[in-house]
Amino acid sequence: MTGRIDPAVIDRISAYLDGALPTGERAKLEALIARDPAVAAEVEALRGVDALMARGFQDMLDRPLPLHLARAIEAEPQGAEPQGAGPAAAESGVVAAFPHRMSWLSAIAASLVLVGIGAAGGMLVTRALAPGVEVVTARPGWLDDVAEYHAIYARQERHLVEVPAAETPHLETWLADMTGVPFRAPDLTSMGLTFEGGRLLVAGGKPVAQLMYRDAKGGVVAVCFTAGGDAAAGEGRTGFTDRRIGAFDMVTWKSRDAAFVVIGDADRPDLRAIAEAASVAL
Amino acid sequence: MSAARKLAFPPTVSVGGCAVDGLRGSFEMASSDASRFQQGIFKLVDQTRFRKDLVQLLPRLRRFALSLCRDAGDADDLVQMACERAMARSAQWMAGTRLDSWVFTMMRNLWLSELRSRRVRTGAGQVDAAESDELRSDVGGEEALQGNQIAALILSLPEGLAATLLLVSIEGHSYQEAADVLGIPIGTVMSRMSKARQVMREKLATVGGSVTP
């Protein structure tokens, strides 16, 4: 199969999957994908490779982290021990599980556990205890976190958002400040979506803005973004990349300054169109 | 500052006040540093936050180290050295930029100099990844591929490919950002990504992994 595709095209497909093709080349490749089944099959095959690789990288992230690594940070003499973290965690009752001196670092580890439990399946951070070993694992990219949040928040009838659409100007200022990404909340009524409001998330360790929309049937679609774009996008945007994480489909793209994702239920046929509309409006 | 204070955390994350504090540090650092400095908050606070953020990054730092060294012991040593260096140089970190990329770059520099000194010491390069024990996991069979089996395949890729893959596919770096971290031209990032996908596809096919999603 691969044999009959020009190696240069294969390289371009790879860059296309990474959203790294300039607009012109992207359009050309998309046209080629549309008319050449072999090229389309290659794209699909490489997407499959990507999905499997993501599982391998997830495994690396989930491996136990030896305590001495965390201690390396603790032991560094520079700066003083902060006050307060110890007692706060001590009250949580997690302390008893630690065989070690209760330090600010273990307090952080303990607080991370609480986040993991508190997120109720969101599993921002989880931790396992083995003798002498302390494990701190975080979810990988911000997209996985966005999916976890969506699983939690899209089900909230009354607490779908933190700041309602009625306070859009405040929401825009606040989220722009927190993420460092100036924006206008897109009007997606033409897509049958009502803007409900938004909130701030922490995904992949970074502040992420989450804008929530609901359709007539109650389906929830979120537009999320965070700082960190792609210089290659120039004044426009990179190509769209489709992803599926769990029960959700995503369409991602980047501008010069920010990374965006539209996320909704896996069976929605209109996600690309929504992404298109949102990318123009943002 | 006021924006940061206003931040109400999602109710599901509210178990234990310390949990909220633990995370709050990370986005104040990312987004409101300018205002924080204007308010004259002490350097000690910055240090504390910096360390907290570093601790939260640890699992990802270790994964990057693994993809660079392709050996678990080396990877742990590398993370430790990089964290020590990051703390010693925390004043040089530009608040508002990606802390992960900054430490990744440090790791790559440390690893390069380690490789150089090993070549001087032993006259040889690093242990061939294919010979390391960790990679001898028994892949194959009818069952669906396990994450650890795929991880072993990734770590057996030719030098440089695994780290590039990780940065672009998983850590969300653009080609330019990955090129900066790895100290290679952007064109090399592109060709490595393509090469890595093709080699992984072959490896997965040999061990019976289906490449259809």
PDB file of C-alpha atoms in Angstrom, chain A:
ATOM      1  CA  MET A   1       0.000   0.000   0.000  1.00  0.00           C
ATOM      2  CA  THR A   2       2.624   2.440   1.113  1.00  0.00           C
ATOM      3  CA  GLY A   3       4.781   1.460  -1.810  1.00  0.00           C
ATOM      4  CA  ARG A   4       2.664   3.199  -4.362  1.00  0.00           C
ATOM      5  CA  ILE A   5       2.431   6.475  -2.464  1.00  0.00           C
ATOM      6  CA  ASP A   6       5.136   9.045  -3.061  1.00  0.00           C
ATOM      7  CA  PRO A   7       7.348   9.290   0.066  1.00  0.00           C
ATOM      8  CA  ALA A   8       7.012  13.074  -0.054  1.00  0.00           C
ATOM      9  CA  VAL A   9       3.242  12.649   0.180  1.00  0.00           C
ATOM     10  CA  ILE A  10       3.699  10.352   3.168  1.00  0.00           C
ATOM     11  CA  ASP A  11       5.724  13.042   4.926  1.00  0.00           C
ATOM     12  CA  ARG A  12       3.012  15.567   4.156  1.00  0.00           C
ATOM     13  CA  ILE A  13       0.329  13.242   5.531  1.00  0.00           C
ATOM     14  CA  SER A  14       2.319  12.997   8.731  1.00  0.00           C
ATOM     15  CA  ALA A  15       2.597  16.789   8.987  1.00  0.00           C
ATOM     16  CA  TYR A  16      -1.109  17.044   8.161  1.00  0.00           C
ATOM     17  CA  LEU A  17      -1.938  14.791  11.110  1.00  0.00           C
ATOM     18  CA  ASP A  18       0.128  17.095  13.317  1.00  0.00           C
ATOM     19  CA  GLY A  19      -1.686  20.165  12.051  1.00  0.00           C
ATOM     20  CA  ALA A  20       1.632  21.431  10.718  1.00  0.00           C
ATOM     21  CA  LEU A  21       0.840  21.917   7.030  1.00  0.00           C
ATOM     22  CA  PRO A  22       0.489  25.466   5.704  1.00  0.00           C
ATOM     23  CA  THR A  23      -3.034  26.267   4.483  1.00  0.00           C
ATOM     24  CA  GLY A  24      -2.298  25.892   0.793  1.00  0.00           C
ATOM     25  CA  GLU A  25      -0.620  22.529   1.099  1.00  0.00           C
ATOM     26  CA  ARG A  26      -3.318  21.349   3.441  1.00  0.00           C
ATOM     27  CA  ALA A  27      -6.034  22.096   0.907  1.00  0.00           C
ATOM     28  CA  LYS A  28      -4.045  20.300  -1.792  1.00  0.00           C
ATOM     29  CA  LEU A  29      -3.576  17.251   0.401  1.00  0.00           C
ATOM     30  CA  GLU A  30      -7.228  17.185   1.415  1.00  0.00           C
ATOM     31  CA  ALA A  31      -8.165  17.208  -2.269  1.00  0.00           C
ATOM     32  CA  LEU A  32      -5.777  14.323  -2.872  1.00  0.00           C
ATOM     33  CA  ILE A  33      -7.247  12.398   0.059  1.00  0.00           C
ATOM     34  CA  ALA A  34     -10.714  12.926  -1.392  1.00  0.00           C
ATOM     35  CA  ARG A  35      -9.835  11.521  -4.795  1.00  0.00           C
ATOM     36  CA  ASP A  36      -7.242   8.846  -4.001  1.00  0.00           C
ATOM     37  CA  PRO A  37      -8.493   5.985  -1.805  1.00  0.00           C
ATOM     38  CA  ALA A  38      -4.936   4.764  -1.225  1.00  0.00           C
ATOM     39  CA  VAL A  39      -3.954   8.118   0.258  1.00  0.00           C
ATOM     40  CA  ALA A  40      -7.127   8.177   2.346  1.00  0.00           C
ATOM     41  CA  ALA A  41      -6.313   4.687   3.618  1.00  0.00           C
ATOM     42  CA  GLU A  42      -2.794   5.804   4.503  1.00  0.00           C
ATOM     43  CA  VAL A  43      -4.197   8.689   6.537  1.00  0.00           C
ATOM     44  CA  GLU A  44      -6.499   6.317   8.398  1.00  0.00           C
ATOM     45  CA  ALA A  45      -3.724   3.800   9.027  1.00  0.00           C
ATOM     46  CA  LEU A  46      -1.447   6.479  10.457  1.00  0.00           C
ATOM     47  CA  ARG A  47      -4.263   7.761  12.659  1.00  0.00           C
ATOM     48  CA  GLY A  48      -4.509   4.213  13.981  1.00  0.00           C
ATOM     49  CA  VAL A  49      -0.771   4.176  14.656  1.00  0.00           C
ATOM     50  CA  ASP A  50      -1.128   7.473  16.519  1.00  0.00           C
ATOM     51  CA  ALA A  51      -3.929   6.089  18.670  1.00  0.00           C
ATOM     52  CA  LEU A  52      -1.874   3.038  19.644  1.00  0.00           C
ATOM     53  CA  MET A  53       1.199   5.142  20.341  1.00  0.00           C
ATOM     54  CA  ALA A  54      -0.828   7.354  22.641  1.00  0.00           C
ATOM     55  CA  ARG A  55      -1.592   4.244  24.658  1.00  0.00           C
ATOM     56  CA  GLY A  56       2.099   3.424  24.908  1.00  0.00           C
ATOM     57  CA  PHE A  57       2.947   6.943  26.084  1.00  0.00           C
ATOM     58  CA  GLN A  58       0.111   6.776  28.598  1.00  0.00           C
ATOM     59  CA  ASP A  59       1.681   3.632  30.006  1.00  0.00           C
ATOM     60  CA  MET A  60       4.988   5.456  30.503  1.00  0.00           C
ATOM     61  CA  LEU A  61       3.153   8.174  32.394  1.00  0.00           C
ATOM     62  CA  ASP A  62       1.380   5.697  34.642  1.00  0.00           C
ATOM     63  CA  ARG A  63       4.568   4.004  35.819  1.00  0.00           C
ATOM     64  CA  PRO A  64       5.396   4.429  39.494  1.00  0.00           C
ATOM     65  CA  LEU A  65       7.555   7.413  40.223  1.00  0.00           C
ATOM     66  CA  PRO A  66      10.306   6.725  42.744  1.00  0.00           C
ATOM     67  CA  LEU A  67      10.135   8.859  45.825  1.00  0.00           C
ATOM     68  CA  HIS A  68      13.686  10.043  45.495  1.00  0.00           C
ATOM     69  CA  LEU A  69      12.764  12.064  42.443  1.00  0.00           C
ATOM     70  CA  ALA A  70      10.275  14.111  44.374  1.00  0.00           C
ATOM     71  CA  ARG A  71      12.753  14.287  47.236  1.00  0.00           C
ATOM     72  CA  ALA A  72      15.329  15.753  44.902  1.00  0.00           C
ATOM     73  CA  ILE A  73      13.164  18.819  44.694  1.00  0.00           C
ATOM     74  CA  GLU A  74      12.530  18.838  48.403  1.00  0.00           C
ATOM     75  CA  ALA A  75      16.170  18.461  49.365  1.00  0.00           C
ATOM     76  CA  GLU A  76      17.337  21.414  47.308  1.00  0.00           C
ATOM     77  CA  PRO A  77      18.436  23.938  49.929  1.00  0.00           C
ATOM     78  CA  GLN A  78      17.456  27.092  48.040  1.00  0.00           C
ATOM     79  CA  GLY A  79      14.473  28.915  49.514  1.00  0.00           C
ATOM     80  CA  ALA A  80      12.742  28.146  52.787  1.00  0.00           C
ATOM     81  CA  GLU A  81      10.083  25.661  53.692  1.00  0.00           C
ATOM     82  CA  PRO A  82       6.681  27.195  53.207  1.00  0.00           C
ATOM     83  CA  GLN A  83       4.375  27.335  56.156  1.00  0.00           C
ATOM     84  CA  GLY A  84       0.950  25.894  56.329  1.00  0.00           C
ATOM     85  CA  ALA A  85       0.962  23.048  53.825  1.00  0.00           C
ATOM     86  CA  GLY A  86       1.798  20.430  56.445  1.00  0.00           C
ATOM     87  CA  PRO A  87      -0.977  21.050  58.939  1.00  0.00           C
ATOM     88  CA  ALA A  88      -3.565  21.492  56.185  1.00  0.00           C
ATOM     89  CA  ALA A  89      -2.785  18.067  54.805  1.00  0.00           C
ATOM     90  CA  ALA A  90      -2.446  16.606  58.285  1.00  0.00           C
ATOM     91  CA  GLU A  91      -6.079  17.367  58.916  1.00  0.00           C
ATOM     92  CA  SER A  92      -7.051  15.485  55.821  1.00  0.00           C
ATOM     93  CA  GLY A  93      -6.161  12.177  57.436  1.00  0.00           C
ATOM     94  CA  VAL A  94      -3.968  11.077  54.555  1.00  0.00           C
ATOM     95  CA  VAL A  95      -0.845  11.591  56.620  1.00  0.00           C
ATOM     96  CA  ALA A  96      -1.142   8.288  58.417  1.00  0.00           C
ATOM     97  CA  ALA A  97      -0.394   6.479  55.174  1.00  0.00           C
ATOM     98  CA  PHE A  98       2.970   8.171  54.825  1.00  0.00           C
ATOM     99  CA  PRO A  99       5.872   6.339  56.319  1.00  0.00           C
ATOM    100  CA  HIS A 100       7.983   9.451  55.872  1.00  0.00           C
ATOM    101  CA  ARG A 101       8.400  12.698  57.649  1.00  0.00           C
ATOM    102  CA  MET A 102       5.491  14.902  56.824  1.00  0.00           C
ATOM    103  CA  SER A 103       7.060  17.511  54.632  1.00  0.00           C
ATOM    104  CA  TRP A 104       5.647  20.177  52.452  1.00  0.00           C
ATOM    105  CA  LEU A 105       6.306  17.930  49.546  1.00  0.00           C
ATOM    106  CA  SER A 106       4.320  15.030  50.914  1.00  0.00           C
ATOM    107  CA  ALA A 107       1.636  17.535  51.710  1.00  0.00           C
ATOM    108  CA  ILE A 108       1.505  18.410  48.067  1.00  0.00           C
ATOM    109  CA  ALA A 109       1.433  14.758  47.142  1.00  0.00           C
ATOM    110  CA  ALA A 110      -1.408  14.259  49.590  1.00  0.00           C
ATOM    111  CA  SER A 111      -3.296  17.189  48.180  1.00  0.00           C
ATOM    112  CA  LEU A 112      -2.844  15.737  44.723  1.00  0.00           C
ATOM    113  CA  VAL A 113      -4.482  12.551  45.912  1.00  0.00           C
ATOM    114  CA  LEU A 114      -7.404  14.551  47.141  1.00  0.00           C
ATOM    115  CA  VAL A 115      -7.763  16.204  43.797  1.00  0.00           C
ATOM    116  CA  GLY A 116      -7.802  12.772  42.224  1.00  0.00           C
ATOM    117  CA  ILE A 117     -10.508  11.553  44.533  1.00  0.00           C
ATOM    118  CA  GLY A 118     -12.429  14.796  44.416  1.00  0.00           C
ATOM    119  CA  ALA A 119     -12.544  14.835  40.669  1.00  0.00           C
ATOM    120  CA  ALA A 120     -14.695  11.717  40.981  1.00  0.00           C
ATOM    121  CA  GLY A 121     -13.574   9.801  37.997  1.00  0.00           C
ATOM    122  CA  GLY A 122     -11.975  12.844  36.498  1.00  0.00           C
ATOM    123  CA  MET A 123      -8.722  11.450  37.784  1.00  0.00           C
ATOM    124  CA  LEU A 124      -6.631  14.544  37.354  1.00  0.00           C
ATOM    125  CA  VAL A 125      -4.063  12.964  39.514  1.00  0.00           C
ATOM    126  CA  THR A 126      -3.921   9.607  41.143  1.00  0.00           C
ATOM    127  CA  ARG A 127      -1.527   8.050  43.545  1.00  0.00           C
ATOM    128  CA  ALA A 128      -0.711   4.582  44.728  1.00  0.00           C
ATOM    129  CA  LEU A 129       1.240   3.641  47.789  1.00  0.00           C
ATOM    130  CA  ALA A 130       3.790   0.897  48.014  1.00  0.00           C
ATOM    131  CA  PRO A 131       6.387   0.561  50.753  1.00  0.00           C
ATOM    132  CA  GLY A 132       8.910   3.307  50.253  1.00  0.00           C
ATOM    133  CA  VAL A 133       7.453   4.294  46.932  1.00  0.00           C
ATOM    134  CA  GLU A 134       5.277   7.225  46.263  1.00  0.00           C
ATOM    135  CA  VAL A 135       3.524   7.628  43.004  1.00  0.00           C
ATOM    136  CA  VAL A 136       2.295  10.817  41.500  1.00  0.00           C
ATOM    137  CA  THR A 137       0.799  10.472  38.092  1.00  0.00           C
ATOM    138  CA  ALA A 138      -0.877  13.143  36.054  1.00  0.00           C
ATOM    139  CA  ARG A 139      -3.018  12.827  32.987  1.00  0.00           C
ATOM    140  CA  PRO A 140      -1.069  13.493  29.825  1.00  0.00           C
ATOM    141  CA  GLY A 141      -2.029  16.244  27.435  1.00  0.00           C
ATOM    142  CA  TRP A 142      -4.582  18.933  28.067  1.00  0.00           C
ATOM    143  CA  LEU A 143      -6.989  17.265  25.658  1.00  0.00           C
ATOM    144  CA  ASP A 144      -7.401  14.245  27.917  1.00  0.00           C
ATOM    145  CA  ASP A 145      -8.152  16.568  30.792  1.00  0.00           C
ATOM    146  CA  VAL A 146     -10.650  18.486  28.699  1.00  0.00           C
ATOM    147  CA  ALA A 147     -12.400  15.203  27.913  1.00  0.00           C
ATOM    148  CA  GLU A 148     -12.510  14.282  31.599  1.00  0.00           C
ATOM    149  CA  TYR A 149     -13.957  17.653  32.500  1.00  0.00           C
ATOM    150  CA  HIS A 150     -16.497  17.371  29.738  1.00  0.00           C
ATOM    151  CA  ALA A 151     -17.622  14.018  31.080  1.00  0.00           C
ATOM    152  CA  ILE A 152     -18.302  15.686  34.410  1.00  0.00           C
ATOM    153  CA  TYR A 153     -19.703  19.048  33.407  1.00  0.00           C
ATOM    154  CA  ALA A 154     -21.780  18.211  30.364  1.00  0.00           C
ATOM    155  CA  ARG A 155     -24.048  16.241  32.686  1.00  0.00           C
ATOM    156  CA  GLN A 156     -24.670  19.168  35.026  1.00  0.00           C
ATOM    157  CA  GLU A 157     -28.134  20.567  34.448  1.00  0.00           C
ATOM    158  CA  ARG A 158     -28.023  23.474  36.853  1.00  0.00           C
ATOM    159  CA  HIS A 159     -24.290  23.926  37.199  1.00  0.00           C
ATOM    160  CA  LEU A 160     -23.266  23.623  33.590  1.00  0.00           C
ATOM    161  CA  VAL A 161     -21.251  26.808  33.856  1.00  0.00           C
ATOM    162  CA  GLU A 162     -19.623  28.880  36.508  1.00  0.00           C
ATOM    163  CA  VAL A 163     -20.188  32.254  34.883  1.00  0.00           C
ATOM    164  CA  PRO A 164     -23.462  32.411  32.915  1.00  0.00           C
ATOM    165  CA  ALA A 165     -23.850  33.856  29.426  1.00  0.00           C
ATOM    166  CA  ALA A 166     -25.667  36.844  30.935  1.00  0.00           C
ATOM    167  CA  GLU A 167     -22.276  37.991  32.221  1.00  0.00           C
ATOM    168  CA  THR A 168     -20.452  37.507  28.949  1.00  0.00           C
ATOM    169  CA  PRO A 169     -18.316  40.686  29.126  1.00  0.00           C
ATOM    170  CA  HIS A 170     -17.025  39.697  32.562  1.00  0.00           C
ATOM    171  CA  LEU A 171     -16.483  36.114  31.428  1.00  0.00           C
ATOM    172  CA  GLU A 172     -14.486  37.268  28.406  1.00  0.00           C
ATOM    173  CA  THR A 173     -12.257  39.561  30.435  1.00  0.00           C
ATOM    174  CA  TRP A 174     -11.719  37.045  33.171  1.00  0.00           C
ATOM    175  CA  LEU A 175     -10.888  34.071  30.963  1.00  0.00           C
ATOM    176  CA  ALA A 176      -8.709  36.206  28.691  1.00  0.00           C
ATOM    177  CA  ASP A 177      -6.751  37.330  31.755  1.00  0.00           C
ATOM    178  CA  MET A 178      -6.392  33.846  33.136  1.00  0.00           C
ATOM    179  CA  THR A 179      -5.424  32.136  29.891  1.00  0.00           C
ATOM    180  CA  GLY A 180      -3.595  35.018  28.265  1.00  0.00           C
ATOM    181  CA  VAL A 181      -5.725  34.502  25.156  1.00  0.00           C
ATOM    182  CA  PRO A 182      -7.914  37.449  24.108  1.00  0.00           C
ATOM    183  CA  PHE A 183     -11.203  36.255  22.554  1.00  0.00           C
ATOM    184  CA  ARG A 184     -14.877  36.922  21.947  1.00  0.00           C
ATOM    185  CA  ALA A 185     -17.267  34.120  22.900  1.00  0.00           C
ATOM    186  CA  PRO A 186     -18.444  32.818  19.497  1.00  0.00           C
ATOM    187  CA  ASP A 187     -22.119  33.128  18.614  1.00  0.00           C
ATOM    188  CA  LEU A 188     -23.034  29.653  17.326  1.00  0.00           C
ATOM    189  CA  THR A 189     -26.798  30.103  17.030  1.00  0.00           C
ATOM    190  CA  SER A 190     -26.473  29.417  13.315  1.00  0.00           C
ATOM    191  CA  MET A 191     -25.343  25.922  14.366  1.00  0.00           C
ATOM    192  CA  GLY A 192     -28.375  25.552  16.626  1.00  0.00           C
ATOM    193  CA  LEU A 193     -26.274  26.124  19.744  1.00  0.00           C
ATOM    194  CA  THR A 194     -27.125  28.425  22.618  1.00  0.00           C
ATOM    195  CA  PHE A 195     -24.241  29.952  24.546  1.00  0.00           C
ATOM    196  CA  GLU A 196     -24.599  29.059  28.228  1.00  0.00           C
ATOM    197  CA  GLY A 197     -21.464  30.581  29.721  1.00  0.00           C
ATOM    198  CA  GLY A 198     -18.113  29.244  30.783  1.00  0.00           C
ATOM    199  CA  ARG A 199     -15.536  28.452  33.392  1.00  0.00           C
ATOM    200  CA  LEU A 200     -11.826  28.114  33.942  1.00  0.00           C
ATOM    201  CA  LEU A 201     -10.238  24.661  33.941  1.00  0.00           C
ATOM    202  CA  VAL A 202      -6.765  23.440  34.619  1.00  0.00           C
ATOM    203  CA  ALA A 203      -5.808  20.958  31.938  1.00  0.00           C
ATOM    204  CA  GLY A 204      -2.343  19.622  31.297  1.00  0.00           C
ATOM    205  CA  GLY A 205      -1.175  21.915  34.095  1.00  0.00           C
ATOM    206  CA  LYS A 206      -2.282  25.009  32.221  1.00  0.00           C
ATOM    207  CA  PRO A 207      -5.247  27.364  32.552  1.00  0.00           C
ATOM    208  CA  VAL A 208      -7.897  26.497  29.991  1.00  0.00           C
ATOM    209  CA  ALA A 209     -11.051  28.443  29.135  1.00  0.00           C
ATOM    210  CA  GLN A 210     -14.175  26.340  28.660  1.00  0.00           C
ATOM    211  CA  LEU A 211     -17.159  27.878  26.835  1.00  0.00           C
ATOM    212  CA  MET A 212     -20.349  25.817  27.000  1.00  0.00           C
ATOM    213  CA  TYR A 213     -23.116  25.549  24.421  1.00  0.00           C
ATOM    214  CA  ARG A 214     -26.331  23.566  24.449  1.00  0.00           C
ATOM    215  CA  ASP A 215     -28.432  22.437  21.488  1.00  0.00           C
ATOM    216  CA  ALA A 216     -32.213  22.042  21.305  1.00  0.00           C
ATOM    217  CA  LYS A 217     -31.993  18.429  22.434  1.00  0.00           C
ATOM    218  CA  GLY A 218     -29.903  19.293  25.473  1.00  0.00           C
ATOM    219  CA  GLY A 219     -26.639  18.060  23.946  1.00  0.00           C
ATOM    220  CA  VAL A 220     -23.622  19.959  25.253  1.00  0.00           C
ATOM    221  CA  VAL A 221     -20.730  21.161  23.124  1.00  0.00           C
ATOM    222  CA  ALA A 222     -17.735  22.952  24.601  1.00  0.00           C
ATOM    223  CA  VAL A 223     -15.177  25.203  22.974  1.00  0.00           C
ATOM    224  CA  CYS A 224     -11.956  25.183  24.983  1.00  0.00           C
ATOM    225  CA  PHE A 225      -8.676  26.953  24.455  1.00  0.00           C
ATOM    226  CA  THR A 226      -5.355  27.577  26.101  1.00  0.00           C
ATOM    227  CA  ALA A 227      -2.247  29.612  25.343  1.00  0.00           C
ATOM    228  CA  GLY A 228       0.413  28.024  23.165  1.00  0.00           C
ATOM    229  CA  GLY A 229      -0.244  28.267  19.449  1.00  0.00           C
ATOM    230  CA  ASP A 230       1.703  27.527  16.332  1.00  0.00           C
ATOM    231  CA  ALA A 231       3.711  30.287  14.707  1.00  0.00           C
ATOM    232  CA  ALA A 232       3.084  28.600  11.355  1.00  0.00           C
ATOM    233  CA  ALA A 233      -0.600  29.490  11.643  1.00  0.00           C
ATOM    234  CA  GLY A 234       0.187  33.155  10.921  1.00  0.00           C
ATOM    235  CA  GLU A 235      -2.972  35.226  10.913  1.00  0.00           C
ATOM    236  CA  GLY A 236      -5.122  32.176  10.219  1.00  0.00           C
ATOM    237  CA  ARG A 237      -5.212  28.735  11.730  1.00  0.00           C
ATOM    238  CA  THR A 238      -3.637  25.317  11.323  1.00  0.00           C
ATOM    239  CA  GLY A 239      -5.647  22.449   9.890  1.00  0.00           C
ATOM    240  CA  PHE A 240      -8.342  20.694  11.837  1.00  0.00           C
ATOM    241  CA  THR A 241      -7.439  17.433  13.521  1.00  0.00           C
ATOM    242  CA  ASP A 242     -10.140  14.973  14.556  1.00  0.00           C
ATOM    243  CA  ARG A 243      -9.685  13.009  17.731  1.00  0.00           C
ATOM    244  CA  ARG A 244     -11.803  10.698  19.765  1.00  0.00           C
ATOM    245  CA  ILE A 245     -11.187  10.394  23.493  1.00  0.00           C
ATOM    246  CA  GLY A 246     -13.551   8.100  25.333  1.00  0.00           C
ATOM    247  CA  ALA A 247     -17.150   8.913  24.483  1.00  0.00           C
ATOM    248  CA  PHE A 248     -16.288  12.262  22.929  1.00  0.00           C
ATOM    249  CA  ASP A 249     -15.193  13.534  19.579  1.00  0.00           C
ATOM    250  CA  MET A 250     -12.891  16.490  19.307  1.00  0.00           C
ATOM    251  CA  VAL A 251     -11.766  18.815  16.575  1.00  0.00           C
ATOM    252  CA  THR A 252      -8.561  20.660  17.370  1.00  0.00           C
ATOM    253  CA  TRP A 253      -6.670  23.476  15.724  1.00  0.00           C
ATOM    254  CA  LYS A 254      -4.211  26.195  16.608  1.00  0.00           C
ATOM    255  CA  SER A 255      -3.889  29.869  15.895  1.00  0.00           C
ATOM    256  CA  ARG A 256      -0.587  31.669  16.195  1.00  0.00           C
ATOM    257  CA  ASP A 257      -1.161  32.201  19.911  1.00  0.00           C
ATOM    258  CA  ALA A 258      -3.507  29.532  21.192  1.00  0.00           C
ATOM    259  CA  ALA A 259      -4.637  25.917  20.904  1.00  0.00           C
ATOM    260  CA  PHE A 260      -8.350  25.238  20.492  1.00  0.00           C
ATOM    261  CA  VAL A 261     -10.635  22.253  20.750  1.00  0.00           C
ATOM    262  CA  VAL A 262     -14.324  21.719  20.135  1.00  0.00           C
ATOM    263  CA  ILE A 263     -15.666  18.741  22.035  1.00  0.00           C
ATOM    264  CA  GLY A 264     -19.036  16.998  21.936  1.00  0.00           C
ATOM    265  CA  ASP A 265     -20.662  13.583  22.048  1.00  0.00           C
ATOM    266  CA  ALA A 266     -19.048  11.051  19.761  1.00  0.00           C
ATOM    267  CA  ASP A 267     -22.091  10.728  17.513  1.00  0.00           C
ATOM    268  CA  ARG A 268     -22.392  14.382  16.532  1.00  0.00           C
ATOM    269  CA  PRO A 269     -22.025  14.808  12.777  1.00  0.00           C
ATOM    270  CA  ASP A 270     -21.667  18.608  12.962  1.00  0.00           C
ATOM    271  CA  LEU A 271     -18.537  19.001  15.067  1.00  0.00           C
ATOM    272  CA  ARG A 272     -16.331  20.074  12.158  1.00  0.00           C
ATOM    273  CA  ALA A 273     -18.870  22.656  11.072  1.00  0.00           C
ATOM    274  CA  ILE A 274     -19.034  23.956  14.625  1.00  0.00           C
ATOM    275  CA  ALA A 275     -15.253  24.112  14.767  1.00  0.00           C
ATOM    276  CA  GLU A 276     -15.233  26.000  11.483  1.00  0.00           C
ATOM    277  CA  ALA A 277     -17.768  28.529  12.779  1.00  0.00           C
ATOM    278  CA  ALA A 278     -16.003  28.872  16.127  1.00  0.00           C
ATOM    279  CA  SER A 279     -12.563  29.306  14.593  1.00  0.00           C
ATOM    280  CA  VAL A 280     -13.836  32.159  12.456  1.00  0.00           C
ATOM    281  CA  ALA A 281     -15.656  33.837  15.344  1.00  0.00           C
ATOM    282  CA  LEU A 282     -12.861  33.499  17.898  1.00  0.00           C
TER     283      LEU A 282
END
